[in-house]
mmCIF file of C-alpha atoms and ligand atoms in Angstrom:
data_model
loop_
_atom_site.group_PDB
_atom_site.id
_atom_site.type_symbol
_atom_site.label_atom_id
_atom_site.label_comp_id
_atom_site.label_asym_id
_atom_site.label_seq_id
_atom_site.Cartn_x
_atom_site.Cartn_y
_atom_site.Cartn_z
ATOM 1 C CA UNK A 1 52.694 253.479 155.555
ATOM 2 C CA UNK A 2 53.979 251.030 152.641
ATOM 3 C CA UNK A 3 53.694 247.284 153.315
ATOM 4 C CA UNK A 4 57.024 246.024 154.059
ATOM 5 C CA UNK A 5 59.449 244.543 151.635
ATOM 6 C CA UNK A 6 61.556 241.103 153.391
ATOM 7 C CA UNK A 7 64.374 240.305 151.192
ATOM 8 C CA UNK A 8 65.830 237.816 152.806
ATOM 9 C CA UNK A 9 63.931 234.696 153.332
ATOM 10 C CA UNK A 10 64.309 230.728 153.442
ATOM 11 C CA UNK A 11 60.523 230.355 154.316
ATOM 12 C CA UNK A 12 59.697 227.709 151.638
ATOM 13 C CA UNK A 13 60.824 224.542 153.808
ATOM 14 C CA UNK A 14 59.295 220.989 155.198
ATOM 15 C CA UNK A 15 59.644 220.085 158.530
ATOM 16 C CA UNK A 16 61.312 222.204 161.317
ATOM 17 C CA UNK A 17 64.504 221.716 163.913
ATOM 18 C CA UNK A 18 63.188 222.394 167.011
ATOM 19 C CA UNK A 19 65.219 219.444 168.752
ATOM 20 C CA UNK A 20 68.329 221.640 167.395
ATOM 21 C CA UNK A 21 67.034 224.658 168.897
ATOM 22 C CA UNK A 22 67.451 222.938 172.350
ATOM 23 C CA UNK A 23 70.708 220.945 171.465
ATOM 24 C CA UNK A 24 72.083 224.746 170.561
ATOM 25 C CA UNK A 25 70.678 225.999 173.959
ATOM 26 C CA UNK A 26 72.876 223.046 175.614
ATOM 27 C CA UNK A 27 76.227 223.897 173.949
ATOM 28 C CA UNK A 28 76.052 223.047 170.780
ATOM 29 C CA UNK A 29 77.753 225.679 167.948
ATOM 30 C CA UNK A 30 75.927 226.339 164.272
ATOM 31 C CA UNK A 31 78.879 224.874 163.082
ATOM 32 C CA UNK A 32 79.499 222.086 165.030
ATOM 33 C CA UNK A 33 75.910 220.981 164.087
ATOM 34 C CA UNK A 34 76.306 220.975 160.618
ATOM 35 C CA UNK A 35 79.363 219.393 160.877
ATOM 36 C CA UNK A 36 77.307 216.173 162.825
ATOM 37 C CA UNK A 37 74.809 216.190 159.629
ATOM 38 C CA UNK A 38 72.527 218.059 161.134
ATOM 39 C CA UNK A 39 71.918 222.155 160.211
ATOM 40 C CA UNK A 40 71.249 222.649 157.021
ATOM 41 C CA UNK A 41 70.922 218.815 156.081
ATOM 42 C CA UNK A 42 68.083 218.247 157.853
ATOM 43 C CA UNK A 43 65.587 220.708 156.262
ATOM 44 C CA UNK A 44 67.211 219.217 152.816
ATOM 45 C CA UNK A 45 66.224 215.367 154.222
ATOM 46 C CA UNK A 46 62.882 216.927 154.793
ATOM 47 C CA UNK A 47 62.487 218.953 151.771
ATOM 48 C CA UNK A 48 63.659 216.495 149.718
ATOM 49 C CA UNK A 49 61.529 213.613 150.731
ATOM 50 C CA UNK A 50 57.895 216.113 150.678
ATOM 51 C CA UNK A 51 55.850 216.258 147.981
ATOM 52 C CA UNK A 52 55.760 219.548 146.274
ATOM 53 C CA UNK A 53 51.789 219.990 147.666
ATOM 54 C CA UNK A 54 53.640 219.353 151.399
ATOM 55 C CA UNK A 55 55.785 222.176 150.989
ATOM 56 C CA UNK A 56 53.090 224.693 149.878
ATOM 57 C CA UNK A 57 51.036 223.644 152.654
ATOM 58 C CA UNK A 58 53.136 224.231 155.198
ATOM 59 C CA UNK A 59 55.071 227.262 154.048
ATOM 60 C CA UNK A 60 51.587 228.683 153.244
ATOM 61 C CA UNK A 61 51.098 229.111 156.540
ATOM 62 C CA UNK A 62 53.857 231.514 157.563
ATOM 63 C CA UNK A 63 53.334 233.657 154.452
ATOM 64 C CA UNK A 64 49.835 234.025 156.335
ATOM 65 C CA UNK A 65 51.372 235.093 159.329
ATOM 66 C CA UNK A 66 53.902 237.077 157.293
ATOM 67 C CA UNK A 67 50.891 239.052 155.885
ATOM 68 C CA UNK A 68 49.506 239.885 159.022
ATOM 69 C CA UNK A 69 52.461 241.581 160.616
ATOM 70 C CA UNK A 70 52.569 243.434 157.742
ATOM 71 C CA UNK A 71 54.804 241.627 154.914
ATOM 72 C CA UNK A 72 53.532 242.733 151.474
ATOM 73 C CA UNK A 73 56.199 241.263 149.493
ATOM 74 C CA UNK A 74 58.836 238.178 150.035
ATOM 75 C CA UNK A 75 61.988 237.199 148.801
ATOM 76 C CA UNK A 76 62.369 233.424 149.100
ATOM 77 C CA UNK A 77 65.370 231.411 148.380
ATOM 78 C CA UNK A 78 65.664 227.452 147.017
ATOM 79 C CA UNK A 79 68.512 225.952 148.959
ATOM 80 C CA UNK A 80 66.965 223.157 150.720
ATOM 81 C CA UNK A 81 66.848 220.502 147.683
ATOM 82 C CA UNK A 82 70.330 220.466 146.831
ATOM 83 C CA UNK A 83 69.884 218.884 143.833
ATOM 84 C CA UNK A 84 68.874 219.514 140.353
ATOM 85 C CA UNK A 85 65.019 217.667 140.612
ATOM 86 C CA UNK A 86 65.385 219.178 144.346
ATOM 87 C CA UNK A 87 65.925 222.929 143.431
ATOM 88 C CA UNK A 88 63.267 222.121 140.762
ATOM 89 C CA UNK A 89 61.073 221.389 142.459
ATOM 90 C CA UNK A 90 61.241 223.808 145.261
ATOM 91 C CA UNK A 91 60.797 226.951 142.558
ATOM 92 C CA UNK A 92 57.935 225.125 141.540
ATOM 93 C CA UNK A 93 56.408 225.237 145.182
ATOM 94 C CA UNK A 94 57.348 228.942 145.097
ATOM 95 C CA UNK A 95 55.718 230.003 142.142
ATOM 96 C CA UNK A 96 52.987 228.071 143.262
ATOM 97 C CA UNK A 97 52.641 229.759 146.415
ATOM 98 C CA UNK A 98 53.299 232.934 144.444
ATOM 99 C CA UNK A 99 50.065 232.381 142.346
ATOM 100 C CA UNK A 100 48.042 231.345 145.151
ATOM 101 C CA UNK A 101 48.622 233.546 148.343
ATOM 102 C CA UNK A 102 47.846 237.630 148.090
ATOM 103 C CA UNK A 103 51.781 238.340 149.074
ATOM 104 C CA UNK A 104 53.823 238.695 146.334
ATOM 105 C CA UNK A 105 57.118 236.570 146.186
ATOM 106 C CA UNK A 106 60.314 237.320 144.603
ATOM 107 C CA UNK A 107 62.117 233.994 143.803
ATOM 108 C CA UNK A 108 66.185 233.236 144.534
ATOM 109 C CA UNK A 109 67.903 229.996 143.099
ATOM 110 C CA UNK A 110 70.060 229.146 145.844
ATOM 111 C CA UNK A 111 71.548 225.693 144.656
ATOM 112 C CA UNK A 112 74.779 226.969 146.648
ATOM 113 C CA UNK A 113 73.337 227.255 150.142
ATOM 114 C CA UNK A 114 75.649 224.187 151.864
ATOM 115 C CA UNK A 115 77.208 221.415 150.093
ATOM 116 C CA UNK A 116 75.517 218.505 150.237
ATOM 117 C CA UNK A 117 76.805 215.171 152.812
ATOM 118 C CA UNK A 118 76.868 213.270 149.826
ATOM 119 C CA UNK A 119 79.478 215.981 147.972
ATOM 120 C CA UNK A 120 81.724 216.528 150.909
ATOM 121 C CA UNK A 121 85.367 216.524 150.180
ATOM 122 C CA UNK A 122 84.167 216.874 146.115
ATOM 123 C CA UNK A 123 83.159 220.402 146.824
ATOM 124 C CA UNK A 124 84.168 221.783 143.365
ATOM 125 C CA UNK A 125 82.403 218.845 141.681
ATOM 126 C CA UNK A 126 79.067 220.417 143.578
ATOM 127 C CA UNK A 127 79.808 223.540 142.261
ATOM 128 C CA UNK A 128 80.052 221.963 138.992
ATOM 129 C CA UNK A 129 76.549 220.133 139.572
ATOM 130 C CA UNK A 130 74.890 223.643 140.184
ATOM 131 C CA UNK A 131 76.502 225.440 137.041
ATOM 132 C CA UNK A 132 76.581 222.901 134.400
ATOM 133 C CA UNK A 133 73.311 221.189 135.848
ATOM 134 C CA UNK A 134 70.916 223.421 137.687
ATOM 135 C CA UNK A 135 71.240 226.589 135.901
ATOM 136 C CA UNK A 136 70.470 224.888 132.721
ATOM 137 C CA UNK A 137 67.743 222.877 133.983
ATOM 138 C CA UNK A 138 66.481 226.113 135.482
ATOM 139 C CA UNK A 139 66.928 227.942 132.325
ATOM 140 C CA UNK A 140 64.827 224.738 130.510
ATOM 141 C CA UNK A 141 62.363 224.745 132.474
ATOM 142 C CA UNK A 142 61.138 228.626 131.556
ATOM 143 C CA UNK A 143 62.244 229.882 135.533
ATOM 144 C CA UNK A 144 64.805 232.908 133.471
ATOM 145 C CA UNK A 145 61.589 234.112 130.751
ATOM 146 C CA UNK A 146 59.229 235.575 133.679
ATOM 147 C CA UNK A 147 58.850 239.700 133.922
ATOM 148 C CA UNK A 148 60.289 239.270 137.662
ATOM 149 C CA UNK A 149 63.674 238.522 137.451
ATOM 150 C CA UNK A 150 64.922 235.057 139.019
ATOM 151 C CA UNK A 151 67.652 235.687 141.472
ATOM 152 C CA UNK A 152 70.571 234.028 142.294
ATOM 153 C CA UNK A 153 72.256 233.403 146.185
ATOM 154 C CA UNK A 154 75.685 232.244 147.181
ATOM 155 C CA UNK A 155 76.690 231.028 150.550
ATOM 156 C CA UNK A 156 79.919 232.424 150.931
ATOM 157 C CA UNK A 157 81.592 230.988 153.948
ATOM 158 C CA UNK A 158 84.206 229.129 155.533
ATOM 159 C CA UNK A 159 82.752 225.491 155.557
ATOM 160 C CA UNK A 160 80.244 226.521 152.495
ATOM 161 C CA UNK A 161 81.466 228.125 149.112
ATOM 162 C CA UNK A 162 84.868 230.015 148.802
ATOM 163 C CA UNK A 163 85.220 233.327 147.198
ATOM 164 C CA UNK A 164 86.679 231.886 143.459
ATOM 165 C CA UNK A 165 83.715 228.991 143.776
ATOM 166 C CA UNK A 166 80.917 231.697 144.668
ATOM 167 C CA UNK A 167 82.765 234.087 141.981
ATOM 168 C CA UNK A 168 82.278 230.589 139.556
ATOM 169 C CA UNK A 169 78.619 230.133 140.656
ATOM 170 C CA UNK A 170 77.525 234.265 139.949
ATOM 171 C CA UNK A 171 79.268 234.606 137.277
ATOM 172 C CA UNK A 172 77.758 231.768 135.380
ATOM 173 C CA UNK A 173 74.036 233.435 136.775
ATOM 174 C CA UNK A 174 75.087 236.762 135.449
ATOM 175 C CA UNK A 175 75.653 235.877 131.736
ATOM 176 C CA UNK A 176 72.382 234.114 132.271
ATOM 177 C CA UNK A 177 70.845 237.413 132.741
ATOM 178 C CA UNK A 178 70.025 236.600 136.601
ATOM 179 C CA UNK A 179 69.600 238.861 139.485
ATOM 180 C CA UNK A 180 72.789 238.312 141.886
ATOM 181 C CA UNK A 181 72.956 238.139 145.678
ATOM 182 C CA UNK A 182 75.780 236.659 147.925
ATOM 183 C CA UNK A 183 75.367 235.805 151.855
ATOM 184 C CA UNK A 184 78.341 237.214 153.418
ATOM 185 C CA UNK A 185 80.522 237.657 156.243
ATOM 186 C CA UNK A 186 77.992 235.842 158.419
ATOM 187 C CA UNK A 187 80.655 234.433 160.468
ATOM 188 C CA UNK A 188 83.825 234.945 158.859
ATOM 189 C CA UNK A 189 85.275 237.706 156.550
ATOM 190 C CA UNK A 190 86.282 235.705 153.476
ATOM 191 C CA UNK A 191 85.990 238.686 150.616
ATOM 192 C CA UNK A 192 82.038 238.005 149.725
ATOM 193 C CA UNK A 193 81.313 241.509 149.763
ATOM 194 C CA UNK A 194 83.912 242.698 147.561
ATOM 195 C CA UNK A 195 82.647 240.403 145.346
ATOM 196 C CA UNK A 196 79.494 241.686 145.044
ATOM 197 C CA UNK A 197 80.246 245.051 144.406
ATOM 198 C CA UNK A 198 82.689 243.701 141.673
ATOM 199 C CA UNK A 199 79.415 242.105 139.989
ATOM 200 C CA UNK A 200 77.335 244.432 140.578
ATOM 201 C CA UNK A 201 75.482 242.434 142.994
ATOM 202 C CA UNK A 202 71.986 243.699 143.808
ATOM 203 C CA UNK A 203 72.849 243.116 147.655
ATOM 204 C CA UNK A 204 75.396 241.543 150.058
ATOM 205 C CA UNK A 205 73.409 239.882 153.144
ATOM 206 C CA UNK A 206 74.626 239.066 156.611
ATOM 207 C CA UNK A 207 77.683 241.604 156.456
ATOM 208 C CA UNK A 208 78.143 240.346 160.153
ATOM 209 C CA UNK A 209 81.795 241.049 159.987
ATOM 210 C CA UNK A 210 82.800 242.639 157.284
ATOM 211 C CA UNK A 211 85.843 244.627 157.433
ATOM 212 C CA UNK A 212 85.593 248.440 157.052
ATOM 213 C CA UNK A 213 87.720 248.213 154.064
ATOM 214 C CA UNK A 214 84.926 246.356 151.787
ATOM 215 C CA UNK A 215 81.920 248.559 153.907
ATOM 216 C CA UNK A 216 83.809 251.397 152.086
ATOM 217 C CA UNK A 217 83.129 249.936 148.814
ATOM 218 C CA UNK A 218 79.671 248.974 149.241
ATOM 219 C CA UNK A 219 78.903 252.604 150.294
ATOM 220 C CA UNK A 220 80.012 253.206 146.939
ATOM 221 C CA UNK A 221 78.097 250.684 145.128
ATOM 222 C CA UNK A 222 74.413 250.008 144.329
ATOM 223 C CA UNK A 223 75.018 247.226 145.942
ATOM 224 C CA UNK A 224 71.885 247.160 148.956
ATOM 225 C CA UNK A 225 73.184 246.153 152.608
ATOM 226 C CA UNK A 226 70.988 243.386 153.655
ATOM 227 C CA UNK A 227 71.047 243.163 157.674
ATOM 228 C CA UNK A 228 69.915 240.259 159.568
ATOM 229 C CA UNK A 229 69.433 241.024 163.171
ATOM 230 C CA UNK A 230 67.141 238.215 163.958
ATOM 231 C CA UNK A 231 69.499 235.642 163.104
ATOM 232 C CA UNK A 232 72.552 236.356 165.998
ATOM 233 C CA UNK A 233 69.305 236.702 168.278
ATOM 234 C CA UNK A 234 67.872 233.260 167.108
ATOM 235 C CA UNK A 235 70.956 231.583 168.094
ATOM 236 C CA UNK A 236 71.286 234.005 171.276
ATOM 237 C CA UNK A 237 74.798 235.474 170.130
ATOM 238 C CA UNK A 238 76.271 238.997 170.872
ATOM 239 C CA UNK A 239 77.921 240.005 167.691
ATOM 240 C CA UNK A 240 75.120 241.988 165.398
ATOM 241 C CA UNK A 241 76.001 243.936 161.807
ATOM 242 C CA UNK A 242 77.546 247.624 162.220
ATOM 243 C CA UNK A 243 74.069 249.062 161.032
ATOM 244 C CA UNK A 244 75.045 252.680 162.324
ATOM 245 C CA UNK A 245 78.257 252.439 160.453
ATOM 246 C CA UNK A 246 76.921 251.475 157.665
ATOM 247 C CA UNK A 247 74.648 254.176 157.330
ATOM 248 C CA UNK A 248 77.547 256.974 158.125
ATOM 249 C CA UNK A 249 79.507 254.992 155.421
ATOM 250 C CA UNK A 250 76.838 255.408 153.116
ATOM 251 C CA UNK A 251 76.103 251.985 152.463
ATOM 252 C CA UNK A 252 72.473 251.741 151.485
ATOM 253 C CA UNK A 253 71.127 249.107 154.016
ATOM 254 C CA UNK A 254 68.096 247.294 154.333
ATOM 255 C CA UNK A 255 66.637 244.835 157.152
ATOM 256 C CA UNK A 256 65.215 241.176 156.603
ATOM 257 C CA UNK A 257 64.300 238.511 158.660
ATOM 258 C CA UNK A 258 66.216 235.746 157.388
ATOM 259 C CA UNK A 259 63.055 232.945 157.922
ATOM 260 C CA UNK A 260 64.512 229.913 158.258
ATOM 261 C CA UNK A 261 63.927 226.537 160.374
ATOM 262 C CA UNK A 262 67.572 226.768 161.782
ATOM 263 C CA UNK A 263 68.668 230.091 163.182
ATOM 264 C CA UNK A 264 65.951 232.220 162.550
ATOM 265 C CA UNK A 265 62.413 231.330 162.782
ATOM 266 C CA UNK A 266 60.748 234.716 162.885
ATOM 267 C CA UNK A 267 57.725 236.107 160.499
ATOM 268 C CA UNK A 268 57.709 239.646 161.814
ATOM 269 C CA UNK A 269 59.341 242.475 160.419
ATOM 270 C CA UNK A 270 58.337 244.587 163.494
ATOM 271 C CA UNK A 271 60.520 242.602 165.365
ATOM 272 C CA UNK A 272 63.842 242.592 163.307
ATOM 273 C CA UNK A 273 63.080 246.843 163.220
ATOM 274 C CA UNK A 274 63.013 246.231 166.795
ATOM 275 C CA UNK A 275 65.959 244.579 167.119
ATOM 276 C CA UNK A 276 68.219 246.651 164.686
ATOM 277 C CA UNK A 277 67.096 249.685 166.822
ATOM 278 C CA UNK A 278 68.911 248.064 170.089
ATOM 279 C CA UNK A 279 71.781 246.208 168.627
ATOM 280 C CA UNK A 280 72.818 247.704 165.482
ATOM 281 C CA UNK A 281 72.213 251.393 167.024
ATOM 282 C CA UNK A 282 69.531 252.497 164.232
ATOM 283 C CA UNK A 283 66.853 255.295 164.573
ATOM 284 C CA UNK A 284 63.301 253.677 164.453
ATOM 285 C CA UNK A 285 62.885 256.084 161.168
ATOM 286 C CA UNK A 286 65.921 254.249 159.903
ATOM 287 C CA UNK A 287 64.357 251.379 160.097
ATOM 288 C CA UNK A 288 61.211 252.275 158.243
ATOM 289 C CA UNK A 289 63.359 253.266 155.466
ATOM 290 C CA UNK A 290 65.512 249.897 155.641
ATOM 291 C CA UNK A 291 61.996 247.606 155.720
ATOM 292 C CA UNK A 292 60.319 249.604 152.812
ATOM 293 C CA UNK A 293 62.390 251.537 149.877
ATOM 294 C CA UNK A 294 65.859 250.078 150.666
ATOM 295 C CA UNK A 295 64.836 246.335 151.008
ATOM 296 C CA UNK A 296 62.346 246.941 147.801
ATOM 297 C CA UNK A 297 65.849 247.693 145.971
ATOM 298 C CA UNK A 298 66.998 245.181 147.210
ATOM 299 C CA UNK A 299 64.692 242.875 145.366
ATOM 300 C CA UNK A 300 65.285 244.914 142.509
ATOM 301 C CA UNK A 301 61.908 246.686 142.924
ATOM 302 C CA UNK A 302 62.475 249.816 144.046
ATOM 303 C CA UNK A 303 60.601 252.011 141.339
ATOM 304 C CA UNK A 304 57.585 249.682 141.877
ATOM 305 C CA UNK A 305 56.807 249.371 145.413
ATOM 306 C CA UNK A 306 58.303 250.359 149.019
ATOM 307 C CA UNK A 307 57.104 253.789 149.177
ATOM 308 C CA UNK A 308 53.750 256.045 149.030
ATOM 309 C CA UNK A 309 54.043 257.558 145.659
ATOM 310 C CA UNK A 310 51.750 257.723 142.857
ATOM 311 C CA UNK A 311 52.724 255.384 139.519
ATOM 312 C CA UNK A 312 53.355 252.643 142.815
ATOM 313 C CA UNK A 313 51.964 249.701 143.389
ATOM 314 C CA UNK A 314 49.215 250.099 146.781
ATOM 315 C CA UNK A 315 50.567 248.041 148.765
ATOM 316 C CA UNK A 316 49.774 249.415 152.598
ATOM 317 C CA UNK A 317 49.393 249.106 156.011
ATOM 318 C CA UNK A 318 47.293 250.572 158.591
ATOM 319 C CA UNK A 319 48.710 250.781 161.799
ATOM 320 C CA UNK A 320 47.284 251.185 165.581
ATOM 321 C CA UNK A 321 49.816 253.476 167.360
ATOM 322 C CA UNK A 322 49.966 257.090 168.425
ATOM 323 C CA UNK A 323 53.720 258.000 166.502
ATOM 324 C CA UNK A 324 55.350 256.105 163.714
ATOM 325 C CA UNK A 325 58.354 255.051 166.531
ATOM 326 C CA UNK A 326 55.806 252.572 168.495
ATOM 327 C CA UNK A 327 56.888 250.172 165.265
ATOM 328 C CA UNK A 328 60.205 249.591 166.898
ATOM 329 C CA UNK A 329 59.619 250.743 170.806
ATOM 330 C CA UNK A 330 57.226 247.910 171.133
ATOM 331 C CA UNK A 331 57.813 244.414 170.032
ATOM 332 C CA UNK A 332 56.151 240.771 170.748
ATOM 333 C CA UNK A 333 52.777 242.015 169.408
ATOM 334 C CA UNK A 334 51.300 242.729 166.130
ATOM 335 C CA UNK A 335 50.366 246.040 166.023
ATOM 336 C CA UNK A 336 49.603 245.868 162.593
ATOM 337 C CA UNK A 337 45.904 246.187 161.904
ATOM 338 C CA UNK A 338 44.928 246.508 158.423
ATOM 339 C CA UNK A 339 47.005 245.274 155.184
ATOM 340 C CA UNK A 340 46.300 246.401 151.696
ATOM 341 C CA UNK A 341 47.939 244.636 148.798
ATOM 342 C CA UNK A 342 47.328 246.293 145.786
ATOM 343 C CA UNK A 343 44.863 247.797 146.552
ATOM 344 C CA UNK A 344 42.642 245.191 148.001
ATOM 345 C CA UNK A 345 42.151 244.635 152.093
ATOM 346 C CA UNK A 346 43.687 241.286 152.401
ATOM 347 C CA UNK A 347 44.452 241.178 156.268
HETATM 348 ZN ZN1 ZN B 401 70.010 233.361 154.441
#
């Protein structure tokens, strides 16, 4: 089958927040963490205070394990830097890892992921920072000339960016002739999606709870569903994305994993499939399709790679099971036991 496509990542990060983890398990909410400086803020500390070499090294390692349950190609978002030498310098680490590990990474500028402790109650002035700073810097510093389009990521959310200051933020990325994504409706309904399908967004991630009303227009969009069922399992909530709705709508939906040190530390694809099978009432075929083609549009690569057809890159996996549904049936082992990239065994 073709390698899988994740196109939803934060896996270029120092440092981890496994104390969190347990202080979650005891009580405490996402939000109520990030409001006490922790969440977010704490992989930016880290980030911000390891050397560019640090940050390769240890994101390096979960590409590898990435790899070998079957992850051909990554997206992978800034977002932990915060600011302008930050978000510098992790797209440097990212193109570095990019040159230097067999999976192939699709970058995401994603100066808007929180708003930094030392812009809080100065929020528009951040936003400011990221459009009149970043994005230039960015666009200095040759990130916007590559073949691969650069992306760029908005976290719209109550708390994070509002709809005009996300509108602000893509706007300015789309008359810089960047890719656009938006993370919305993770928690709250705020308008993110219908945003994206207004510019032409090449996904909308989370969707969480997004009202049927803006479903309806991303069905008729281009605009890719990105669903992110490992996340409301990493912090052991109930409420998952209305995949099977989705799909009767029409919307075009694909699955990621959503990496990240704070709700969502998971490498395997397998898994999320897994996952969106039980709690978001897909077929295990759907989520073949959702892991491959869909999330390779999603990354704006869909005539390149996420399917078997000649003219494509060969990026493939050889699996050990009896029936294509084992992918999603089983789950907690890799049953993934040859990878291709390319052409070339690389796992
Ligand atoms: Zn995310």
């Amino acid at each position: 089958m073709p390698g899988f496509v994740d196109p939803h990542t934060h896996v270029v990060f120092a440092g981890d927040r496994a104390p969190e983890f347990e202080m979650r398990l005891r009580g405490a909410s996402y939000m109520e963490i990030m409001a006490a400086g922790g969440g977010i803020m704490n992989t930016v500390r880290a980030t911000r205070e390891a050397s560019p070499e640090d940050i390769v090294n240890e994101s390096r390692k979960r590409l590898d394990r990435m790899l070998a349950h079957g992850t051909t190609i990554v997206e992978a978002k800034t977002g932990y830097g915060l600011n302008t030498a930050g978000e510098l310098k992790m797209l440097e680490a990212i193109r570095l890892l990019d040159q230097g590990h067999a999976l192939d990474i699709v970058p995401t500028f994603l100066g808007a992921h929180a708003i930094p402790t030392e812009y809080k109650d100065h929020e528009d002035e951040y936003v400011s920072l990221v459009v009149d700073e970043m994005m230039p810097a960015i666009e200095a510093a040759g990130y916007l000339d590559h073949q691969a389009p650069l992306f760029c990521d908005v976290f719209c959310e109550e708390g994070a960016f509002s709809v005009g200051q996300s509108r602000r933020i893509l706007q300015e990325a789309k008359d810089l002739g960047m890719g656009l994504k938006i993370h919305a409706d993770e928690f709250n309904a705020l308008g993110g999606t219908a945003l994206a399908v207004e510019l032409g967004a090449t996904s909308a991630d989370h969707l969480a709870c997004t009202p049927e009303k803006e479903l309806r227009l991303l069905a008729d969009s281009d605009t890719v569903g990105v669903l992110l069922p490992g996340t409301p399992f990493g912090l052991a909530e109930t409420h998952y994305a209305q995949g099977r709705k989705m799909i009767d709508l029409g919307v075009a939906v694909a699955l990621a994993t959503d990496l990240n040190p704070g709700t969502c530390y998971c490498e395997s694809m397998p898994f999320v499939m897994a996952l969106a099978c039980r709690y978001m009432g897909m077929t295990p075929a759907e989520t073949i399709v959702a892991s491959t083609i869909n999330a390779a549009y999603a990354v704006g690569l869909g005539n390149e790679v996420g399917s078997l057809e000649i003219g494509k890159k060969a990026d493939l996996l050889v699996l050990d099971m009896p029936d294509y549904r084992h992918l999603s049936y089983r789950f907690g082992t890799n049953l993934v036991e040859t990878v291709i990239k390319a052409g070339r065994v690389v796992s």
